Short mmCIF file of C-alpha atoms in Angstrom, two decimals:
data_model
loop_
_atom_site.label_atom_id
_atom_site.label_comp_id
_atom_site.label_asym_id
_atom_site.label_seq_id
_atom_site.Cartn_x
_atom_site.Cartn_y
_atom_site.Cartn_z
CA UNK A 254 11.24 15.50 -9.88
CA UNK A 255 11.84 19.26 -8.57
CA UNK A 256 8.97 20.07 -11.57
CA UNK A 257 7.03 17.19 -9.78
CA UNK A 258 7.23 19.08 -6.57
CA UNK A 259 6.85 22.48 -8.21
CA UNK A 260 2.64 21.26 -9.47
CA UNK A 261 2.35 19.34 -6.28
CA UNK A 262 2.99 22.62 -4.26
CA UNK A 263 1.31 25.23 -6.49
CA UNK A 264 -2.10 21.78 -5.97
CA UNK A 265 -1.74 22.28 -2.38
CA UNK A 266 -1.92 26.48 -2.41
CA UNK A 267 -4.73 26.22 -4.68
CA UNK A 268 -7.37 23.66 -2.96
CA UNK A 269 -6.18 25.61 0.35
CA UNK A 270 -7.42 28.97 -0.57
CA UNK A 271 -9.99 27.47 -2.46
CA UNK A 272 -10.99 25.74 1.26
CA UNK A 273 -11.07 29.48 1.88
CA UNK A 274 -12.46 30.91 -0.50
CA UNK A 275 -15.42 28.37 -0.99
CA UNK A 276 -18.72 30.35 -0.07
CA UNK A 277 -20.23 26.56 1.26
CA UNK A 278 -18.92 25.02 4.10
CA UNK A 279 -19.22 21.22 2.48
CA UNK A 280 -17.44 22.80 -0.42
CA UNK A 281 -14.29 23.54 1.67
CA UNK A 282 -14.19 20.15 3.26
CA UNK A 283 -13.69 18.85 0.17
CA UNK A 284 -11.38 21.35 -0.98
CA UNK A 285 -9.77 20.45 2.05
CA UNK A 286 -9.69 16.68 1.82
CA UNK A 287 -7.91 17.64 -1.63
CA UNK A 288 -5.69 19.47 0.10
CA UNK A 289 -4.72 16.64 2.41
CA UNK A 290 -4.24 14.33 -0.51
CA UNK A 291 -1.99 16.77 -2.57
CA UNK A 292 0.08 16.73 1.08
CA UNK A 293 0.12 12.58 1.26
CA UNK A 294 1.68 12.31 -2.69
CA UNK A 295 4.69 15.28 -1.26
CA UNK A 296 4.84 12.90 1.64
CA UNK A 297 5.43 10.10 -0.35
CA UNK A 298 7.62 12.01 -3.23
CA UNK A 299 9.96 12.83 -0.03
CA UNK A 300 10.10 8.60 1.15
CA UNK A 301 8.54 9.01 4.43
CA UNK A 302 5.56 7.17 3.00
CA UNK A 303 3.77 5.47 6.11
CA UNK A 304 3.39 9.66 7.17
CA UNK A 305 1.49 9.65 3.89
CA UNK A 306 -0.93 6.69 4.42
CA UNK A 307 -1.77 8.54 7.55
CA UNK A 308 -2.13 12.41 6.00
CA UNK A 309 -4.08 10.36 3.55
CA UNK A 310 -6.35 8.16 5.07
CA UNK A 311 -6.85 10.78 7.79
CA UNK A 312 -6.09 14.03 7.05
CA UNK A 313 -8.06 13.25 3.34
CA UNK A 314 -10.38 9.92 4.87
CA UNK A 315 -11.61 9.97 8.45
CA UNK A 316 -11.25 14.18 8.82
CA UNK A 317 -13.24 14.98 6.03
CA UNK A 318 -16.83 13.05 7.18
CA UNK A 319 -16.42 14.01 10.52
CA UNK A 320 -16.77 18.28 7.93
CA UNK A 321 -19.24 16.31 6.98
CA UNK A 322 -21.34 15.15 9.57
CA UNK A 323 -20.66 18.47 11.97
CA UNK A 324 -22.27 20.52 8.81
CA UNK A 325 -25.03 18.26 8.25
CA UNK A 326 -26.01 18.41 12.10
CA UNK A 327 -24.74 22.47 12.90
CA UNK A 328 -25.85 23.49 8.97
CA UNK A 329 -24.24 26.46 7.12
CA UNK A 330 -25.88 29.21 8.78
CA UNK A 331 -23.69 32.31 9.70
CA UNK A 332 -21.54 32.41 6.19
CA UNK A 333 -22.47 35.93 5.04
CA UNK A 334 -21.37 37.02 8.00
CA UNK A 335 -18.57 39.18 7.46
CA UNK A 336 -15.19 39.25 9.29
CA UNK A 337 -13.80 42.68 11.10
CA UNK A 338 -10.44 41.51 10.56
CA UNK A 339 -9.51 44.12 8.07
CA UNK A 340 -8.51 42.87 4.71
CA UNK A 341 -4.80 44.44 4.45
CA UNK A 342 -4.03 42.65 7.42
CA UNK A 343 -5.01 39.62 6.60
CA UNK A 344 -3.40 39.66 2.83
CA UNK A 345 -0.10 40.52 5.14
CA UNK A 346 -0.42 37.65 7.40
CA UNK A 347 -0.44 34.97 4.15
CA UNK A 348 2.21 36.83 2.87
CA UNK A 349 4.23 37.14 5.60
CA UNK A 350 3.95 33.21 6.26
CA UNK A 351 4.30 32.14 2.77
CA UNK A 352 7.73 33.69 2.81
CA UNK A 353 8.09 32.43 6.74
CA UNK A 354 7.01 28.38 4.53
CA UNK A 355 9.20 29.35 1.51
CA UNK A 356 12.10 29.71 3.70
CA UNK A 357 12.56 26.51 5.22
CA UNK A 358 11.00 24.45 2.60
CA UNK A 359 12.88 25.90 0.03
CA UNK A 360 16.48 25.29 1.22
CA UNK A 361 15.55 20.76 1.05
CA UNK A 362 13.33 20.99 -2.09
CA UNK A 363 16.95 19.34 -3.87
CA UNK A 364 17.45 16.49 -3.65
CA UNK A 365 14.94 14.75 -2.91
CA UNK A 366 15.43 11.54 -0.79
CA UNK A 367 13.83 8.37 -1.93
CA UNK A 368 11.97 9.96 -4.61
CA UNK A 369 8.86 8.20 -6.78
CA UNK A 370 11.08 4.35 -6.08
CA UNK A 371 8.01 1.67 -6.50
CA UNK A 372 11.01 -0.92 -6.56
CA UNK A 373 11.41 -0.44 -2.84
CA UNK A 374 10.48 -2.62 0.58
CA UNK A 375 7.48 -0.42 1.63
CA UNK A 376 5.20 0.47 -1.69
CA UNK A 377 2.93 2.33 -1.39
CA UNK A 378 0.19 -0.15 -1.41
CA UNK A 379 2.27 -2.78 0.81
CA UNK A 380 1.68 0.27 3.36
CA UNK A 381 -1.72 1.05 2.14
CA UNK A 382 -3.21 -2.84 2.01
CA UNK A 383 -0.75 -4.50 4.30
CA UNK A 384 0.13 -2.29 7.13
CA UNK A 385 -2.90 0.08 7.49
CA UNK A 386 -5.19 -2.96 5.81
CA UNK A 387 -7.78 -1.68 9.23
CA UNK A 388 -7.50 2.41 8.84
CA UNK A 389 -8.64 1.51 5.26
CA UNK A 390 -11.62 -0.09 6.30
CA UNK A 391 -12.68 2.02 8.45
CA UNK A 392 -12.40 5.16 5.94
CA UNK A 393 -14.31 2.95 3.37
CA UNK A 394 -17.66 2.70 6.09
CA UNK A 395 -16.88 6.05 7.17
CA UNK A 396 -16.63 7.78 3.04
CA UNK A 397 -20.47 5.33 2.76
CA UNK A 398 -21.42 7.17 5.60
CA UNK A 399 -20.53 10.58 4.71
CA UNK A 400 -21.75 10.05 1.34
CA UNK A 401 -24.52 9.86 2.80
CA UNK A 402 -24.83 12.32 5.15
CA UNK A 403 -23.81 15.28 1.78
CA UNK A 404 -26.94 13.41 0.26
CA UNK A 405 -28.73 14.54 3.65
CA UNK A 406 -27.43 18.05 2.46
CA UNK A 407 -28.15 18.11 -0.63
CA UNK A 408 -31.58 17.22 -0.33
CA UNK A 409 -33.09 20.62 1.53
CA UNK A 410 -31.75 22.53 -1.52
CA UNK A 411 -33.51 20.37 -3.84
CA UNK A 412 -36.88 20.10 -1.30
CA UNK A 413 -38.05 23.76 -2.52
CA UNK A 414 -38.52 22.68 -5.86
CA UNK A 415 -40.25 19.41 -5.30
CA UNK A 416 -43.17 21.46 -3.27
CA UNK A 417 -43.31 24.24 -5.74
CA UNK A 418 -43.85 21.72 -8.06
CA UNK A 419 -47.10 20.10 -5.64
CA UNK A 420 -48.21 22.62 -5.00
CA UNK A 421 -48.34 24.14 -8.68
CA UNK A 422 -49.58 20.56 -9.76
CA UNK A 423 -52.52 20.40 -6.53
CA UNK A 424 -52.98 24.62 -7.78
CA UNK A 425 -53.82 23.07 -11.52
CA UNK A 426 -56.20 20.03 -9.50
CA UNK A 427 -58.20 22.22 -7.82
CA UNK A 428 -58.55 24.73 -10.68
CA UNK A 429 -59.97 21.71 -12.83
CA UNK A 430 -62.08 20.74 -10.26
CA UNK A 431 -63.77 24.04 -9.93
CA UNK A 432 -64.43 24.91 -13.53
CA UNK A 433 -65.97 21.22 -13.32
CA UNK A 434 -68.43 22.36 -10.20
CA UNK A 435 -68.62 25.02 -12.19
CA UNK A 436 -69.85 24.15 -14.77
CA UNK A 437 -72.62 21.30 -13.55
CA UNK A 438 -73.63 24.43 -11.65
CA UNK A 439 -74.39 25.87 -14.64
CA UNK A 440 -76.29 23.09 -16.11
CA UNK A 441 -78.15 22.32 -13.42
CA UNK A 442 -79.62 26.01 -13.77
CA UNK A 443 -80.14 25.42 -17.36
CA UNK A 444 -82.08 22.74 -16.71
CA UNK A 445 -83.88 24.60 -13.84
CA UNK A 446 -85.37 27.33 -15.85
CA UNK A 447 -85.93 25.09 -19.32
CA UNK A 448 -88.29 23.44 -16.29
CA UNK A 449 -90.19 26.70 -15.99
CA UNK A 450 -90.67 27.56 -19.03
CA UNK A 451 -92.08 24.32 -20.07
CA UNK A 452 -94.62 24.94 -16.48
#
């Protein structure tokens, strides 16, 4: 059980770091959703099953979809701008935060109340599909809307390639039409020259 919590904590830290250092806002939103999903697993493992369901529905579902909608509306401009905060100050703040967090959390990891008790009447499936069924249905609708919005975000990146291919095809067509016109003009001149010679 201790190893499971260590792996979950490592997964939370990894997803959180990737959400911060990601170059695209959409990737950051997806990594943040992964962080919330692992946090929900940690809460469930600690015995807070209803909080785990809420974290999974809101943190990994609704918030992520709202981020995707906001990105689709506002765009991803400004990602290349540099911050004025010195890098050493940032790392010192992160290390201090991790130290304080570890000091508060690590003493309470062992023993862990609850655990993965599948015989409990408040199982994850019961809480998710019966007590929070309305939230789940709304989340499904929001996820579908988020997928459509994500496809809309990916469409502008694919559009220049389609325009380039269409331009190349139009260029080849214009070249072919020009060549056909030159051939017809040469044939007309040849016919006219032959008529003058015969005359």
